[in-house]
Tab-separated table of C-alpha atoms and ligand atoms in Angstrom:
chain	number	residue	atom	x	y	z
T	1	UNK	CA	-2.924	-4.302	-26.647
T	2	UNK	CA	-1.889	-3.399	-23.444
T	3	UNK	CA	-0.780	-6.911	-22.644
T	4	UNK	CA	1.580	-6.486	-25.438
T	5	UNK	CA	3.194	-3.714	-24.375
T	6	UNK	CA	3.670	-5.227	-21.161
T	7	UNK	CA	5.294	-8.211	-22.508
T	8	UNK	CA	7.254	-5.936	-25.097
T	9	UNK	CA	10.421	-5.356	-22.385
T	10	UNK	CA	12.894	-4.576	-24.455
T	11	UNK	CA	11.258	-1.217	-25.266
T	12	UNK	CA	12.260	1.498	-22.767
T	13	UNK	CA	9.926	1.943	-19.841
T	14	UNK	CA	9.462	5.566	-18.322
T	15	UNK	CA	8.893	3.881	-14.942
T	16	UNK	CA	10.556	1.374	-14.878
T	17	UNK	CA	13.397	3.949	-15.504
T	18	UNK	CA	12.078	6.429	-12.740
T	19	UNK	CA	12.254	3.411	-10.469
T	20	UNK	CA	15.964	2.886	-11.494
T	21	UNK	CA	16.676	6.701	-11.259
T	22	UNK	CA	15.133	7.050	-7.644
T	23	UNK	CA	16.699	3.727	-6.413
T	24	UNK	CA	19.999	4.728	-7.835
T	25	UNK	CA	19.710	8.405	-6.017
T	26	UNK	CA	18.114	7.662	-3.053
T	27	UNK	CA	17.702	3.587	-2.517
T	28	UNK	CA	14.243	4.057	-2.823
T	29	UNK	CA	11.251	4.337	-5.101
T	30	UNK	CA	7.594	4.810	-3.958
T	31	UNK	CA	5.010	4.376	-7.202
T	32	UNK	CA	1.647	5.266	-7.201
T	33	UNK	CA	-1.092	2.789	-9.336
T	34	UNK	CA	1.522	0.497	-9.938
T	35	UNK	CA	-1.604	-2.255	-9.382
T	36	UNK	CA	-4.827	-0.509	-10.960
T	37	UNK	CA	-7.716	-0.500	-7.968
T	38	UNK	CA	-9.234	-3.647	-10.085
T	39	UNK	CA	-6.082	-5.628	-9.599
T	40	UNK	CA	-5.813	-4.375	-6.005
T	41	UNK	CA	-9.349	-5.217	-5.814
T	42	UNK	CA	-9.250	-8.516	-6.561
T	43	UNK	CA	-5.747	-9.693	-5.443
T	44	UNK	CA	-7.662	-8.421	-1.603
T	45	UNK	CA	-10.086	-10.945	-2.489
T	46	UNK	CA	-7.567	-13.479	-3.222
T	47	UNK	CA	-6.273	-12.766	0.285
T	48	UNK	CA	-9.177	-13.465	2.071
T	49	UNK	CA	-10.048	-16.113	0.366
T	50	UNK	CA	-6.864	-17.845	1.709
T	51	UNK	CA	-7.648	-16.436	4.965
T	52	UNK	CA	-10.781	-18.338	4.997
T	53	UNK	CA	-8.373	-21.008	4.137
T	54	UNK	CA	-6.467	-20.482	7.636
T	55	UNK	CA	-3.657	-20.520	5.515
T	56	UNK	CA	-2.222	-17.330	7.874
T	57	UNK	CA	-0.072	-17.957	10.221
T	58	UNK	CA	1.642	-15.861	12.692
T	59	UNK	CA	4.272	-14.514	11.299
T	60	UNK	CA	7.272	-15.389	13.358
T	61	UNK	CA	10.903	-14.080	13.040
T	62	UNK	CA	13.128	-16.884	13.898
T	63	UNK	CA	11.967	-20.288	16.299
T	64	UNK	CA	9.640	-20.834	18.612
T	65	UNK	CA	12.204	-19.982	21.906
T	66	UNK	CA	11.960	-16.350	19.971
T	67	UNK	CA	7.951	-16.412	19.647
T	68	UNK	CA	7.776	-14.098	22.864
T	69	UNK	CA	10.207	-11.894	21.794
T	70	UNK	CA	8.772	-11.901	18.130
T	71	UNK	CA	5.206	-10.560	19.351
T	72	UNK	CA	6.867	-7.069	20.347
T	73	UNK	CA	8.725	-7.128	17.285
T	74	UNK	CA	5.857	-7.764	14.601
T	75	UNK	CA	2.301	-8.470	14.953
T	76	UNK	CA	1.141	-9.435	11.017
T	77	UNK	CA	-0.361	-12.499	9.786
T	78	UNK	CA	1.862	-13.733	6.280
T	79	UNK	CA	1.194	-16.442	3.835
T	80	UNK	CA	3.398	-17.466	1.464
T	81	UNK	CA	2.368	-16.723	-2.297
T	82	UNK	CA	3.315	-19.700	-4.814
T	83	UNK	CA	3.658	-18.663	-8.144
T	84	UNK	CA	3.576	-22.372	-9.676
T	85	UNK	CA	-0.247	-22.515	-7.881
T	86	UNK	CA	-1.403	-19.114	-8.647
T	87	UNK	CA	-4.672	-17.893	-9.707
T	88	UNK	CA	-5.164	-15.920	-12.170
T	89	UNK	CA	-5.155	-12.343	-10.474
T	90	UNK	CA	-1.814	-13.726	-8.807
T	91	UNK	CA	-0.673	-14.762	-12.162
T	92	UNK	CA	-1.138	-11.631	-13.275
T	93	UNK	CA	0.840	-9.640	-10.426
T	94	UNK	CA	3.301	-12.036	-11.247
T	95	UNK	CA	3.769	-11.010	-14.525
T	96	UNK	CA	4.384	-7.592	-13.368
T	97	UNK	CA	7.223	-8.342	-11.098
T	98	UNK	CA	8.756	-10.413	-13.829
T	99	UNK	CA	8.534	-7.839	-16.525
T	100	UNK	CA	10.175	-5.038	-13.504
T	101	UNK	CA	12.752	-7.856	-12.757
T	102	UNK	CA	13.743	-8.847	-16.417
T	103	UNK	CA	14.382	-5.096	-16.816
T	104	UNK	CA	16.119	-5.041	-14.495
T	105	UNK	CA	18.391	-7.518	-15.077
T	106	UNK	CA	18.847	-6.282	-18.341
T	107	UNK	CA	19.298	-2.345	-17.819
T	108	UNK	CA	21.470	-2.979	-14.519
T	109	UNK	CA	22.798	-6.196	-14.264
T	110	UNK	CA	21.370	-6.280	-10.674
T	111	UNK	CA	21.441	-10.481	-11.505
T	112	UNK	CA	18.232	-11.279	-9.931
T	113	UNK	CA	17.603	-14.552	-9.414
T	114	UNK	CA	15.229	-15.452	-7.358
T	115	UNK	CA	12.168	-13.687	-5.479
T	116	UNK	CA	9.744	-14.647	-2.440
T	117	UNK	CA	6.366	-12.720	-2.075
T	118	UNK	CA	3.715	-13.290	0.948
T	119	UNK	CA	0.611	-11.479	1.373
T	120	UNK	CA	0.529	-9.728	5.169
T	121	UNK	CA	-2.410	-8.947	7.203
T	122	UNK	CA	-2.272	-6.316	10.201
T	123	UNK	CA	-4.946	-6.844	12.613
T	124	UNK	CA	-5.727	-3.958	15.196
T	125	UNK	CA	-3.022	-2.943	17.136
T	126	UNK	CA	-0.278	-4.762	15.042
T	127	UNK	CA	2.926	-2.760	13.886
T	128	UNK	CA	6.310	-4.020	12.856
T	129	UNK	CA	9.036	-2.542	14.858
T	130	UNK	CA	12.317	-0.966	13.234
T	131	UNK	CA	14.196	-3.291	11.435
T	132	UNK	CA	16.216	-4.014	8.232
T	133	UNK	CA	14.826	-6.718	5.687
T	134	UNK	CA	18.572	-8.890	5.374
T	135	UNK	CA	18.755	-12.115	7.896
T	136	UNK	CA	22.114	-12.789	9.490
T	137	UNK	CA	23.792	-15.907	7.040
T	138	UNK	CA	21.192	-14.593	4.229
T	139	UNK	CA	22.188	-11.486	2.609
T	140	UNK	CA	20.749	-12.183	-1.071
T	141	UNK	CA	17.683	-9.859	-0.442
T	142	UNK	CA	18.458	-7.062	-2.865
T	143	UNK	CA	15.320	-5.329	-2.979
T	144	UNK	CA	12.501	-5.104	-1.110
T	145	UNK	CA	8.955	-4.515	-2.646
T	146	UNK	CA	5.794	-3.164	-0.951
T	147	UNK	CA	2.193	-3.496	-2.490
T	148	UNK	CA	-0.962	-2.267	-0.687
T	149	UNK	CA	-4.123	-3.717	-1.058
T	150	UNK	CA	-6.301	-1.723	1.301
T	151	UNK	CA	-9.820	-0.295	0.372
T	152	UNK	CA	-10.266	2.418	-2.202
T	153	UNK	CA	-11.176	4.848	1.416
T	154	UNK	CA	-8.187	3.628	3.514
T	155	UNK	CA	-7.347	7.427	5.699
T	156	UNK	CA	-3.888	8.141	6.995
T	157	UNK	CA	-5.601	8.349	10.282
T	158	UNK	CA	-5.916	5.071	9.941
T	159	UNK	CA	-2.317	4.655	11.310
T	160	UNK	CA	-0.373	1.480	10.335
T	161	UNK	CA	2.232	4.388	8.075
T	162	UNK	CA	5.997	2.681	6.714
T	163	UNK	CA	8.001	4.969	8.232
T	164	UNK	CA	11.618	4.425	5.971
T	165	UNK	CA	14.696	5.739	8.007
T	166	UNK	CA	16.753	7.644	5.700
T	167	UNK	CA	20.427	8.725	5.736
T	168	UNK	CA	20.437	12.284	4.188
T	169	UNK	CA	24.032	14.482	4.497
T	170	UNK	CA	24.618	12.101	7.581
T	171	UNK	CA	21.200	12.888	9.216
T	172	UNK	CA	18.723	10.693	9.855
T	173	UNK	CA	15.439	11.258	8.227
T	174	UNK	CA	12.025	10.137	8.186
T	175	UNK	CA	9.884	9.383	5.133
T	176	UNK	CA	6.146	8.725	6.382
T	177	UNK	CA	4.680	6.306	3.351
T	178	UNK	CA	0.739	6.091	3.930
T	179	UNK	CA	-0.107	1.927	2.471
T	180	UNK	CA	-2.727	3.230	-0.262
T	181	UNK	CA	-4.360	0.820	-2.139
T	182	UNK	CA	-2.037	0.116	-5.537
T	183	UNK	CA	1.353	1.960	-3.924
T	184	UNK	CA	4.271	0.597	-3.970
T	185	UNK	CA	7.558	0.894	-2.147
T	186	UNK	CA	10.703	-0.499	-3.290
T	187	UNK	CA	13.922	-0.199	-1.395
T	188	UNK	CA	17.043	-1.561	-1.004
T	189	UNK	CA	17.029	-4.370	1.550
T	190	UNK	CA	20.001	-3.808	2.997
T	191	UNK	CA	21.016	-0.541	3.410
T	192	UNK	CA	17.359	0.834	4.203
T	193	UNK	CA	15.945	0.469	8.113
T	194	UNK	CA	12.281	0.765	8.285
T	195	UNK	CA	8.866	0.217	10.912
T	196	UNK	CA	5.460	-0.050	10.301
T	197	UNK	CA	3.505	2.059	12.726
T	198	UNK	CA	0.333	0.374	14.491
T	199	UNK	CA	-2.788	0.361	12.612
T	200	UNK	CA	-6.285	1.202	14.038
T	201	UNK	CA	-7.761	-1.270	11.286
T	202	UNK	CA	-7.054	-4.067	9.394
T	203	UNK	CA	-4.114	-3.418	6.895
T	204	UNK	CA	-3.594	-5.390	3.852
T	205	UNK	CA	-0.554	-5.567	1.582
T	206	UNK	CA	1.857	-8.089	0.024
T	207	UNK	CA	5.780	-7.846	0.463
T	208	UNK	CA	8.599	-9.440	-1.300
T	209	UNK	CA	12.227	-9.611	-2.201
T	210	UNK	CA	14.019	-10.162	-4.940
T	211	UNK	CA	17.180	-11.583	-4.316
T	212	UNK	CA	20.377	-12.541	-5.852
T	213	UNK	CA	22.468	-15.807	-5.452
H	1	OGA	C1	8.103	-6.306	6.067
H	1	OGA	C2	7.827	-4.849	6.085
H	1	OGA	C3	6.457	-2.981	5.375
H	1	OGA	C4	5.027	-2.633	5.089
H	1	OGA	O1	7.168	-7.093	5.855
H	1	OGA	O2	9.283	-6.687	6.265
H	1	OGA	O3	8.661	-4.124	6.520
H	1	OGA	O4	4.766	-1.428	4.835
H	1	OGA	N1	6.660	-4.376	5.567
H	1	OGA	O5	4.168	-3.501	5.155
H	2	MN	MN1	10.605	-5.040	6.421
């Protein structure tokens, strides 16, 4: 039944709309349990199955002349997620970004077209300095989409906090976003500079963009 509903889109969807609303107002949304703990459960399993896989790599911004540089900029581990080779527990996060992105398209015209997700690992120590989510030549990120998969006991003193860099009445303000398992952030890829703070243990999560033209 609920599967129905979730494939029913047309019907209006309180947060879906909330998500609109708060992007709209402030170019951001944070959602709690938008994964239940059993998907966050076992989409963390997924991820460490593929890390068993080696599949992670370092993540690097830009080539290898920058792969100095890039270790003071972001320490996390990414792999790619590829919807045509999913499993089922990916399949099923899929389906939720395609139901949020089909309303989309059709309550806002936002005209997304395309989206890229990888899952992230922090290790000790690793943080992701300040920095805005559009490449130079590449500016069809629209919005950028944060899901954590941490354990059920993850503690704020467990560091590794998005800290989103907000613009209110022309002063800059901080919005401290602890990665609990099943939150989400979305935010507008663009406008919206962000960090993630170093963590004191392993940090989970998987980010993506969805992206126009
Ligand atoms: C990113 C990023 C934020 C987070 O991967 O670009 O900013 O909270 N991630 O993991
Ligand atoms: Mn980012």
């Amino acid at each position: 039944m609920t599967e129905l509903f979730d494939q029913l889109d047309f019907v209006e969807n309180p947060l879906y709309e909330r998500i609109i609303y708060d992007i709209a107002t402030q170019k951001y949304s944070i959602v709690e349990h938008f994964f239940t703990l059993e998907e966050v459960s076992v989409l963390r399993n997924t991820l460490r199955s593929r890390l068993d896989d080696d599949a992670f790599k370092k993540a690097a911004i830009g080539n290898k002349l920058n792969e100095v540089v890039a270790k003071k900029i972001r320490g996390d581990y990414i792999f790619w997620m590829n919807e045509a080779s999913a499993n089922t527990h990916e399949t099923t996060f899929f389906s939720k970004i395609n139901n949020l992105i089909n309303y989309l398209n059709r309550t806002c015209f936002l005209g997304i077209l395309h989206k890229e997700f990888h899952y992230a690992l922090y290790p000790k120590d690793a943080f992701y300095k300040r920095h805005l989510d559009s490449f130079q030549n590449d500016d069809r990120r629209k919005l950028s989409f944060v899901c954590y998969l941490n354990d059920e006991d993850w503690q704020p003193e467990n560091g590794g906090e998005l800290v989103l860099y907000l613009n209110e009445n022309n002063v800059e303000t901080e919005r401290v976003v602890y990665p609990f398992p099943g939150r989400v952030v979305i935010f507008e890829s663009q406008i919206i500079e962000h960090e993630v703070k170093p963590v004191k243990t392993e940090r989970l999560s998987i980010t993506g963009w969805l992206k126009t033209r």
